[in-house]
Short mmCIF file of C-alpha atoms in Angstrom, two decimals:
data_model
loop_
_atom_site.label_atom_id
_atom_site.label_comp_id
_atom_site.label_asym_id
_atom_site.label_seq_id
_atom_site.Cartn_x
_atom_site.Cartn_y
_atom_site.Cartn_z
CA MET A 1 -13.66 11.87 10.73
CA HIS A 2 -11.75 12.96 7.63
CA PRO A 3 -12.04 16.72 6.94
CA VAL A 4 -13.53 16.05 3.49
CA PHE A 5 -16.74 14.96 5.22
CA GLU A 6 -19.19 17.69 6.23
CA THR A 7 -20.89 16.90 9.53
CA ALA A 8 -22.36 20.29 10.42
CA PRO A 9 -26.18 19.98 10.45
CA GLY A 10 -28.44 22.20 8.41
CA LEU A 11 -26.07 22.94 5.54
CA SER A 12 -27.52 22.68 2.06
CA ALA A 13 -25.64 20.36 -0.26
CA THR A 14 -25.56 20.21 -4.05
CA PRO A 15 -26.71 16.81 -5.29
CA ILE A 16 -24.40 14.60 -7.34
CA SER A 17 -26.41 12.39 -9.69
CA PHE A 18 -24.66 9.28 -10.94
CA VAL A 19 -25.47 8.15 -14.45
CA SER A 20 -23.97 5.74 -16.96
CA LYS A 21 -24.00 5.43 -20.70
CA ALA A 22 -26.46 2.56 -20.35
CA ASN A 23 -29.08 4.60 -18.46
CA TRP A 24 -28.33 8.08 -19.79
CA ASP A 25 -31.36 8.35 -22.09
CA THR A 26 -33.70 7.60 -19.17
CA ALA A 27 -31.83 9.90 -16.78
CA CYS A 28 -31.71 12.71 -19.34
CA ALA A 29 -35.46 12.49 -19.97
CA ALA A 30 -36.09 12.88 -16.23
CA LEU A 31 -34.17 16.16 -16.00
CA PRO A 32 -36.01 19.51 -15.93
CA ASP A 33 -36.30 21.07 -19.37
CA HIS A 34 -33.60 23.69 -18.89
CA ALA A 35 -31.17 21.13 -17.44
CA ARG A 36 -31.83 18.65 -20.24
CA GLN A 37 -31.27 21.34 -22.86
CA PHE A 38 -28.05 22.43 -21.16
CA ALA A 39 -26.75 18.84 -21.11
CA MET A 40 -27.62 18.33 -24.77
CA ALA A 41 -26.02 21.65 -25.74
CA ASN A 42 -22.81 20.46 -24.03
CA ASN A 43 -22.92 17.11 -25.85
CA TYR A 44 -22.93 15.27 -22.56
CA ALA A 45 -22.63 11.57 -23.44
CA ALA A 46 -22.25 9.93 -19.99
CA LYS A 47 -18.97 8.24 -20.83
CA PRO A 48 -17.14 7.03 -17.68
CA GLY A 49 -15.76 10.06 -15.86
CA ASP A 50 -17.86 12.61 -17.78
CA TYR A 51 -18.69 15.53 -15.50
CA LEU A 52 -21.20 18.34 -15.95
CA ALA A 53 -22.42 21.04 -13.56
CA LEU A 54 -26.04 21.88 -14.35
CA PRO A 55 -26.94 25.53 -13.69
CA ALA A 56 -29.90 26.58 -11.57
CA PRO A 57 -32.39 28.98 -13.21
CA GLU A 58 -31.50 31.64 -10.65
CA GLY A 59 -27.75 31.06 -11.03
CA GLY A 60 -25.30 28.81 -9.27
CA VAL A 61 -25.07 25.02 -9.57
CA ALA A 62 -28.28 23.05 -9.25
CA GLN A 63 -26.92 19.56 -9.76
CA ILE A 64 -23.82 17.63 -10.77
CA LEU A 65 -23.93 14.89 -13.37
CA PHE A 66 -21.15 12.34 -13.10
CA ALA A 67 -20.91 9.21 -15.24
CA LEU A 68 -19.83 5.89 -13.80
CA ASP A 69 -18.66 2.82 -15.67
CA ASP A 70 -21.32 0.62 -17.19
CA PRO A 71 -21.73 -2.23 -14.66
CA THR A 72 -22.15 -4.70 -17.52
CA GLY A 73 -19.05 -3.49 -19.37
CA LYS A 74 -15.62 -5.11 -19.58
CA SER A 75 -14.20 -2.97 -16.78
CA LEU A 76 -15.65 -1.35 -13.70
CA ASP A 77 -13.69 1.08 -11.56
CA PRO A 78 -15.32 1.26 -8.10
CA PHE A 79 -13.05 4.26 -7.41
CA ARG A 80 -14.36 6.32 -10.34
CA VAL A 81 -15.99 8.73 -7.86
CA GLY A 82 -12.47 9.57 -6.69
CA GLN A 83 -12.13 11.93 -9.67
CA LEU A 84 -14.72 14.31 -8.23
CA PRO A 85 -12.72 16.21 -5.58
CA LYS A 86 -10.43 17.57 -8.31
CA LEU A 87 -13.39 18.47 -10.59
CA LEU A 88 -16.02 20.00 -8.32
CA PRO A 89 -16.19 23.73 -7.65
CA PRO A 90 -15.89 24.70 -3.96
CA GLY A 91 -18.94 23.71 -1.97
CA THR A 92 -20.73 20.97 -0.07
CA TYR A 93 -22.17 17.99 -1.92
CA ARG A 94 -24.21 14.86 -1.37
CA PHE A 95 -24.86 11.71 -3.36
CA ALA A 96 -28.33 12.00 -4.91
CA ASN A 97 -28.40 8.31 -5.79
CA ALA A 98 -26.25 5.31 -4.96
CA PRO A 99 -23.12 4.56 -6.99
CA HIS A 100 -22.20 0.95 -7.77
CA ASP A 101 -20.63 0.47 -4.31
CA LEU A 102 -21.52 3.18 -1.81
CA ARG A 103 -18.73 2.35 0.66
CA LEU A 104 -15.96 2.22 -1.94
CA ALA A 105 -17.29 5.35 -3.65
CA THR A 106 -17.23 7.26 -0.36
CA LEU A 107 -13.72 5.98 0.36
CA ALA A 108 -12.59 6.97 -3.13
CA PHE A 109 -13.99 10.49 -2.69
CA ALA A 110 -11.87 10.93 0.44
CA LEU A 111 -8.75 9.33 -1.06
CA GLY A 112 -9.13 11.43 -4.19
CA SER A 113 -8.91 14.59 -2.07
CA TYR A 114 -5.42 13.65 -0.81
CA LYS A 115 -2.64 16.21 -1.18
CA PHE A 116 0.94 15.91 0.06
CA SER A 117 1.48 19.27 1.73
CA ARG A 118 4.53 18.88 3.94
CA TYR A 119 6.60 21.32 1.89
CA ARG A 120 3.99 23.78 0.72
CA LYS A 121 1.24 25.68 2.47
CA ALA A 122 -1.75 23.45 3.04
CA GLU A 123 -5.00 24.77 1.69
CA ALA A 124 -8.28 23.98 3.39
CA LEU A 125 -10.37 21.46 1.52
CA ALA A 126 -12.76 23.42 -0.66
CA VAL A 127 -14.96 20.41 -1.48
CA LYS A 128 -16.96 18.64 1.23
CA LEU A 129 -19.20 15.59 1.12
CA VAL A 130 -22.18 14.98 3.38
CA PRO A 131 -21.63 11.45 4.72
CA PRO A 132 -24.03 8.99 3.08
CA GLU A 133 -26.25 7.02 5.41
CA GLY A 134 -25.50 3.37 6.05
CA ILE A 135 -21.71 3.72 6.16
CA ASP A 136 -19.57 2.62 9.11
CA PHE A 137 -17.58 5.84 9.39
CA ASP A 138 -15.37 4.64 12.23
CA GLU A 139 -14.16 1.87 9.93
CA LEU A 140 -13.89 4.17 6.94
CA SER A 141 -11.98 6.80 8.94
CA ARG A 142 -9.31 4.36 10.11
CA ILE A 143 -8.79 3.15 6.55
CA ILE A 144 -8.50 6.71 5.24
CA GLU A 145 -6.05 7.61 8.01
CA ALA A 146 -3.96 4.53 7.28
CA VAL A 147 -3.80 5.21 3.54
CA THR A 148 -2.85 8.83 4.27
CA LEU A 149 -0.07 7.66 6.60
CA ALA A 150 1.38 5.33 3.97
CA ARG A 151 1.20 7.98 1.24
CA ASP A 152 2.78 10.67 3.44
CA LEU A 153 5.66 8.43 4.50
CA ILE A 154 6.43 7.34 0.93
CA ASN A 155 6.10 10.84 -0.52
CA THR A 156 8.52 12.31 2.02
CA PRO A 157 11.95 12.63 0.36
CA ALA A 158 14.80 10.56 1.66
CA ASN A 159 16.64 13.50 3.24
CA ASP A 160 13.72 13.73 5.69
CA MET A 161 12.78 10.04 5.76
CA GLY A 162 15.90 8.09 6.61
CA PRO A 163 16.13 5.06 8.92
CA GLU A 164 15.96 7.25 12.03
CA GLN A 165 12.87 9.16 10.86
CA LEU A 166 11.14 5.95 9.82
CA ALA A 167 11.84 4.55 13.27
CA THR A 168 10.37 7.70 14.81
CA ALA A 169 7.18 7.29 12.80
CA ALA A 170 6.92 3.67 13.92
CA ARG A 171 7.59 4.58 17.56
CA GLU A 172 4.92 7.30 17.52
CA LEU A 173 2.39 4.84 16.12
CA ALA A 174 3.35 2.20 18.70
CA GLU A 175 3.10 4.67 21.58
CA ARG A 176 -0.31 5.87 20.41
CA PHE A 177 -1.73 2.38 20.86
CA GLY A 178 0.31 1.35 23.88
CA ALA A 179 2.55 -1.10 22.03
CA SER A 180 5.98 -2.08 23.31
CA PHE A 181 8.76 -0.70 21.10
CA SER A 182 12.45 -1.42 20.60
CA CYS A 183 15.05 -0.59 17.99
CA THR A 184 18.41 -2.25 17.32
CA ILE A 185 20.84 0.22 15.75
CA GLY A 186 24.19 0.14 13.94
CA GLU A 187 26.87 -2.21 15.27
CA ALA A 188 24.36 -3.67 17.71
CA LEU A 189 22.84 -5.43 14.69
CA LEU A 190 25.95 -7.59 14.47
CA ALA A 191 26.00 -8.22 18.20
CA GLN A 192 22.39 -9.37 18.09
CA ASN A 193 22.82 -11.44 14.90
CA TYR A 194 21.29 -9.42 12.08
CA PRO A 195 24.26 -9.57 9.70
CA LEU A 196 22.36 -9.05 6.43
CA ILE A 197 20.57 -5.92 7.67
CA HIS A 198 23.92 -4.55 8.79
CA ALA A 199 25.62 -5.46 5.50
CA VAL A 200 23.08 -3.57 3.41
CA GLY A 201 23.00 -0.46 5.57
CA LYS A 202 26.61 -0.12 6.74
CA ALA A 203 27.79 2.11 3.86
CA SER A 204 25.42 4.93 4.80
CA ASP A 205 26.27 7.54 7.42
CA ARG A 206 22.71 6.98 8.65
CA ALA A 207 22.91 3.85 10.76
CA PRO A 208 20.80 0.83 9.80
CA ARG A 209 18.34 -0.44 12.36
CA LEU A 210 15.69 -3.06 13.06
CA ILE A 211 12.39 -1.62 14.29
CA ASP A 212 10.35 -3.98 16.45
CA PHE A 213 7.05 -3.39 18.24
CA SER A 214 4.35 -5.64 19.67
CA TRP A 215 0.71 -5.03 20.58
CA GLY A 216 -2.26 -7.00 21.79
CA ASP A 217 -3.07 -9.86 24.12
CA PRO A 218 -0.27 -12.47 24.09
CA LYS A 219 -2.99 -15.15 24.31
CA HIS A 220 -4.43 -14.15 20.94
CA PRO A 221 -3.19 -15.63 17.64
CA LYS A 222 0.21 -14.32 16.59
CA VAL A 223 0.20 -12.20 13.44
CA THR A 224 3.56 -10.74 12.39
CA LEU A 225 4.09 -8.07 9.76
CA VAL A 226 7.48 -7.46 8.13
CA GLY A 227 8.04 -4.41 5.92
CA LYS A 228 11.00 -3.54 3.73
CA GLY A 229 12.33 -0.18 4.91
CA VAL A 230 15.02 0.78 2.39
CA CYS A 231 14.75 4.53 2.79
CA PHE A 232 16.75 5.18 -0.35
CA ASP A 233 18.18 2.68 -2.81
CA SER A 234 21.10 3.81 -4.90
CA GLY A 235 21.64 0.21 -5.99
CA GLY A 236 24.89 0.09 -4.04
CA LEU A 237 28.05 -0.65 -6.05
CA ASP A 238 25.79 -2.12 -8.74
CA LEU A 239 24.65 1.46 -9.12
CA LYS A 240 21.27 2.25 -10.62
CA PRO A 241 21.09 4.65 -13.56
CA SER A 242 19.67 8.07 -12.71
CA SER A 243 16.28 7.15 -14.22
CA GLY A 244 16.07 4.07 -12.02
CA MET A 245 17.13 5.99 -8.93
CA LEU A 246 14.72 8.89 -9.38
CA ILE A 247 11.84 7.69 -7.18
CA MET A 248 13.82 5.40 -4.89
CA LYS A 249 12.58 7.37 -1.90
CA LYS A 250 9.62 4.98 -2.30
CA ASP A 251 11.77 1.91 -1.56
CA MET A 252 10.53 1.97 2.02
CA GLY A 253 6.98 1.51 0.69
CA GLY A 254 6.74 -1.93 2.26
CA ALA A 255 7.44 -0.44 5.69
CA ALA A 256 4.96 2.39 5.08
CA ASN A 257 2.23 -0.06 4.14
CA VAL A 258 3.00 -2.32 7.09
CA LEU A 259 2.60 0.68 9.40
CA ALA A 260 -0.69 1.55 7.68
CA LEU A 261 -1.89 -2.02 8.17
CA ALA A 262 -0.76 -1.99 11.81
CA LEU A 263 -2.67 1.25 12.39
CA MET A 264 -5.88 -0.33 11.09
CA ILE A 265 -5.39 -3.50 13.13
CA MET A 266 -4.70 -1.68 16.39
CA ASP A 267 -7.37 0.98 15.93
CA ALA A 268 -9.97 -1.72 15.22
CA LYS A 269 -8.74 -3.69 18.25
CA LEU A 270 -8.56 -6.95 16.31
CA LYS A 271 -8.07 -10.02 18.48
CA VAL A 272 -4.45 -10.68 17.53
CA ARG A 273 -1.08 -10.50 19.15
CA LEU A 274 0.55 -8.22 16.58
CA ARG A 275 4.26 -7.89 15.97
CA VAL A 276 5.75 -5.45 13.48
CA LEU A 277 9.33 -5.78 12.20
CA ILE A 278 10.91 -3.21 9.88
CA PRO A 279 14.55 -3.38 8.79
CA ALA A 280 15.29 0.28 8.07
CA VAL A 281 18.41 0.99 6.01
CA GLU A 282 19.84 3.14 3.24
CA ASN A 283 21.59 1.28 0.41
CA ALA A 284 24.44 3.70 -0.18
CA VAL A 285 27.83 3.75 -1.89
CA ALA A 286 31.02 4.03 0.16
CA GLY A 287 34.36 2.33 0.69
CA ASN A 288 32.82 -0.14 3.13
CA ALA A 289 29.82 -1.02 0.95
CA MET A 290 29.08 -4.66 0.26
CA ARG A 291 30.53 -5.82 -3.06
CA PRO A 292 29.34 -8.22 -5.74
CA LEU A 293 30.36 -11.78 -4.82
CA ASP A 294 30.92 -10.91 -1.16
CA VAL A 295 29.52 -13.60 1.15
CA TYR A 296 27.65 -12.87 4.38
CA PRO A 297 26.06 -15.05 7.02
CA SER A 298 22.35 -14.68 7.74
CA ARG A 299 20.49 -14.73 11.02
CA LYS A 300 19.02 -18.10 10.16
CA GLY A 301 22.44 -19.55 9.33
CA PRO A 302 22.74 -20.06 5.55
CA THR A 303 25.45 -17.97 3.93
CA VAL A 304 24.48 -15.63 1.10
CA GLU A 305 26.60 -14.69 -1.90
CA ILE A 306 25.88 -11.20 -3.21
CA GLY A 307 25.05 -11.66 -6.88
CA ASN A 308 23.89 -8.06 -7.13
CA THR A 309 24.03 -5.30 -4.52
CA ASP A 310 20.81 -3.87 -5.96
CA ALA A 311 18.91 -6.95 -4.75
CA GLU A 312 19.21 -5.63 -1.21
CA GLY A 313 15.57 -5.69 -0.14
CA ARG A 314 15.42 -9.46 0.09
CA LEU A 315 18.57 -9.43 2.23
CA VAL A 316 17.15 -7.18 4.94
CA LEU A 317 13.82 -9.01 4.83
CA ALA A 318 15.62 -12.34 5.21
CA ASP A 319 16.98 -11.48 8.67
CA ALA A 320 13.65 -9.95 9.75
CA LEU A 321 11.67 -12.97 8.50
CA ALA A 322 14.04 -15.32 10.30
CA LEU A 323 13.43 -13.43 13.55
CA ALA A 324 9.68 -13.46 13.00
CA ASP A 325 9.71 -17.17 12.19
CA GLU A 326 11.39 -18.00 15.49
CA GLU A 327 8.05 -17.31 17.22
CA ALA A 328 6.12 -19.59 14.85
CA PRO A 329 3.33 -17.06 14.24
CA GLU A 330 -0.05 -18.19 12.98
CA LEU A 331 0.30 -15.77 10.08
CA LEU A 332 3.49 -14.12 8.81
CA ILE A 333 3.11 -11.38 6.20
CA ASP A 334 5.83 -9.40 4.45
CA LEU A 335 5.43 -6.44 2.11
CA GLY A 336 8.19 -4.91 0.03
CA THR A 337 8.93 -2.89 -3.08
CA LEU A 338 11.18 -5.63 -4.36
CA THR A 339 11.44 -6.34 -8.07
CA GLY A 340 11.17 -4.63 -11.41
CA ALA A 341 10.22 -8.06 -12.74
CA ALA A 342 6.87 -7.80 -10.94
CA ARG A 343 6.20 -4.50 -12.72
CA VAL A 344 7.15 -5.98 -16.10
CA ALA A 345 4.80 -8.91 -15.50
CA LEU A 346 1.82 -7.12 -13.94
CA GLY A 347 2.42 -3.38 -14.12
CA PRO A 348 2.43 -0.83 -11.29
CA ASP A 349 -1.22 -1.31 -10.21
CA LEU A 350 -1.36 -5.08 -9.70
CA PRO A 351 1.14 -6.42 -7.16
CA PRO A 352 1.79 -10.17 -7.14
CA PHE A 353 1.40 -12.18 -3.96
CA TYR A 354 2.82 -15.55 -3.00
CA THR A 355 1.73 -18.22 -0.54
CA ASN A 356 1.51 -22.00 -0.32
CA ASP A 357 -1.61 -21.77 1.86
CA GLU A 358 -4.48 -22.36 -0.56
CA ALA A 359 -7.17 -21.10 1.82
CA LEU A 360 -5.17 -17.95 2.49
CA ALA A 361 -4.66 -17.40 -1.25
CA LEU A 362 -8.41 -17.59 -1.88
CA ASP A 363 -9.11 -15.17 0.96
CA VAL A 364 -6.49 -12.69 -0.26
CA ALA A 365 -7.87 -12.74 -3.81
CA ARG A 366 -11.45 -12.31 -2.57
CA CYS A 367 -10.60 -9.41 -0.25
CA ALA A 368 -8.46 -7.72 -2.91
CA LYS A 369 -11.47 -7.70 -5.21
CA THR A 370 -14.05 -6.53 -2.66
CA GLU A 371 -11.73 -3.74 -1.42
CA ASN A 372 -10.63 -2.63 -4.89
CA ASP A 373 -7.05 -3.20 -3.72
CA PRO A 374 -5.81 -5.32 -6.64
CA LEU A 375 -3.53 -8.32 -6.07
CA TRP A 376 -2.70 -11.30 -8.26
CA ARG A 377 -1.27 -14.63 -7.20
CA LEU A 378 1.97 -15.89 -8.71
CA PRO A 379 3.47 -19.32 -7.91
CA LEU A 380 6.28 -20.29 -5.60
CA TRP A 381 7.51 -22.45 -8.47
CA PRO A 382 9.75 -25.20 -7.00
CA PRO A 383 11.82 -25.93 -10.15
CA TYR A 384 13.20 -22.37 -10.03
CA ASP A 385 14.48 -22.81 -6.48
CA ALA A 386 17.67 -24.36 -7.81
CA TRP A 387 18.46 -21.06 -9.55
CA LEU A 388 19.35 -19.67 -6.12
CA ASP A 389 22.27 -22.08 -5.78
CA SER A 390 25.75 -20.63 -5.30
CA LYS A 391 29.10 -22.32 -5.92
CA VAL A 392 30.64 -20.76 -2.80
CA ALA A 393 27.72 -20.14 -0.41
CA ALA A 394 24.40 -21.65 0.57
CA LEU A 395 22.52 -19.38 -1.84
CA ASN A 396 22.86 -16.37 -4.12
CA ASN A 397 20.65 -13.30 -3.66
CA ALA A 398 20.33 -12.55 -7.40
CA PRO A 399 20.40 -15.48 -9.82
CA SER A 400 21.92 -14.78 -13.23
CA GLY A 401 19.78 -15.01 -16.33
CA GLY A 402 17.11 -12.45 -15.46
CA PHE A 403 14.15 -14.80 -15.74
CA ALA A 404 11.26 -14.89 -13.23
CA GLY A 405 12.79 -12.24 -10.99
CA SER A 406 9.79 -11.78 -8.72
CA ILE A 407 9.37 -15.54 -8.27
CA THR A 408 13.03 -16.15 -7.45
CA CYS A 409 12.90 -13.29 -4.94
CA ALA A 410 9.91 -14.95 -3.27
CA LEU A 411 11.72 -18.31 -3.29
CA PHE A 412 14.76 -16.65 -1.68
CA LEU A 413 12.58 -15.29 1.13
CA GLN A 414 10.85 -18.65 1.54
CA ARG A 415 14.21 -20.13 2.58
CA PHE A 416 13.94 -18.08 5.80
CA VAL A 417 10.41 -19.17 6.76
CA GLU A 418 9.94 -22.62 8.27
CA THR A 419 7.80 -22.61 11.40
CA ALA A 420 5.11 -20.01 10.62
CA ALA A 421 1.77 -21.73 10.09
CA SER A 422 1.05 -19.53 7.04
CA TRP A 423 3.21 -17.09 5.10
CA LEU A 424 2.15 -14.37 2.66
CA HIS A 425 4.62 -12.38 0.58
CA VAL A 426 3.53 -9.35 -1.48
CA ASP A 427 5.81 -7.62 -4.01
CA ILE A 428 4.26 -4.13 -4.12
CA TYR A 429 5.20 -1.07 -6.17
CA GLY A 430 4.04 1.50 -3.60
CA TRP A 431 3.66 4.24 -6.19
CA THR A 432 1.05 5.56 -8.63
CA PRO A 433 3.00 6.81 -11.68
CA THR A 434 -0.03 8.47 -13.33
CA ALA A 435 -3.00 9.79 -11.35
CA LYS A 436 -6.10 7.61 -11.37
CA PRO A 437 -9.50 8.00 -9.68
CA GLY A 438 -8.94 7.97 -5.92
CA ARG A 439 -5.20 7.47 -6.45
CA PRO A 440 -3.21 10.68 -6.94
CA GLU A 441 0.24 10.46 -8.47
CA GLY A 442 2.87 9.52 -5.91
CA GLY A 443 3.16 7.19 -2.94
CA GLU A 444 0.42 4.60 -2.68
CA CYS A 445 -1.04 2.23 -0.13
CA GLN A 446 -1.08 -1.19 -1.79
CA ALA A 447 -2.20 -4.53 -0.32
CA ALA A 448 -2.77 -3.12 3.17
CA ARG A 449 -6.52 -2.54 2.75
CA ALA A 450 -7.09 -6.03 1.32
CA ILE A 451 -5.05 -7.70 4.06
CA TYR A 452 -6.82 -5.66 6.74
CA LYS A 453 -10.16 -6.87 5.40
CA LEU A 454 -8.93 -10.45 5.60
CA LEU A 455 -7.65 -10.01 9.14
CA SER A 456 -10.79 -8.25 10.33
CA GLN A 457 -12.86 -11.17 9.05
CA ARG A 458 -10.63 -13.71 10.75
CA TYR A 459 -9.91 -11.88 14.00
CA GLY A 460 -12.55 -9.17 14.34
#
């Protein structure tokens, strides 16, 4: 169980009372006289996120007031409770009444206590929560562990999270659950027909590689996860400006989230035959770097003209998707931090997803909502497919014009998926630029919780 949860019996816990602007008058009237007067003297108005520690007559804290969003309002943040770990004084606490969603509130409390401490002395958690009754804490614990894994991997700087270190993290996870593991490295990528992965990663002195592990009963439905593992993206010869390069340690966020999802699947023992594929590379600048208008073959066969070396993520995913598709899985899912166009369209908190499977699309949208793991469907718009045409190759990785960048990226990847029964592509950001309840600034787990919910319902 996560260390934020207090399981020692007999400890007293300060109650946290949830209120809202809509019920504040009633809740205020029910407070003891001294507490009511203290709240009024502090102009407590129960606006979402308002926090107040009510003193006990003999000293200390008698009760915490914390305001949630009005459930009838225009917006409702089920993670609002995630603000509390950074607000509460040291101590042990319990929920005195139920928030809007007890499970998500408890999850948010734990996720809001996250700190990345690899490079500074870790402090013991000063705030503890007595686990509410009625929560499946085995399930909650695996989700919290998975989110923590994704955040830690993304937050680790590229000098300590290159292709080799990412492969080590994947191998350790595979070994923990008894999965078979292999890794194709460097020039062996060409020998085994992964030319696009090799092309993207060859300019770095840290060899590119394809991480591959499998778990589960081969008789169960095949579910394959593919994660973009660009451990740092300089943009290549189409060099990014310094502002665009600043947080490119997060460009392996797709891989981090795929590993988080794999952790949840394996720990829950879902009835799937799971395969995880991660092309792990660094998009660097050197004399042997791929150049604009170079042409490379792909694993699947079609040649690719390099319209922009900074559109490298779709190249490495193309070879990995082609490999995955050779097995004709029942469900093929890829996650990647792919396009700025997705951020322009939907912002950092709402990744777009793509699929032609209508039932899958409905399930993804439903699970994204219930898990407070936002996703929004965008179309695989067929008329834009012609924009990928090249005059010298089968297709171009970065159409000119700049329109519909996330859609054309998805259409590019679709060219490498033919036999999978269903395919889901998610263009995540993998980063929280400004801290929000339950989501500290930095690396973020996006889409993995929603997809895990979907898979657990289908294959649990």
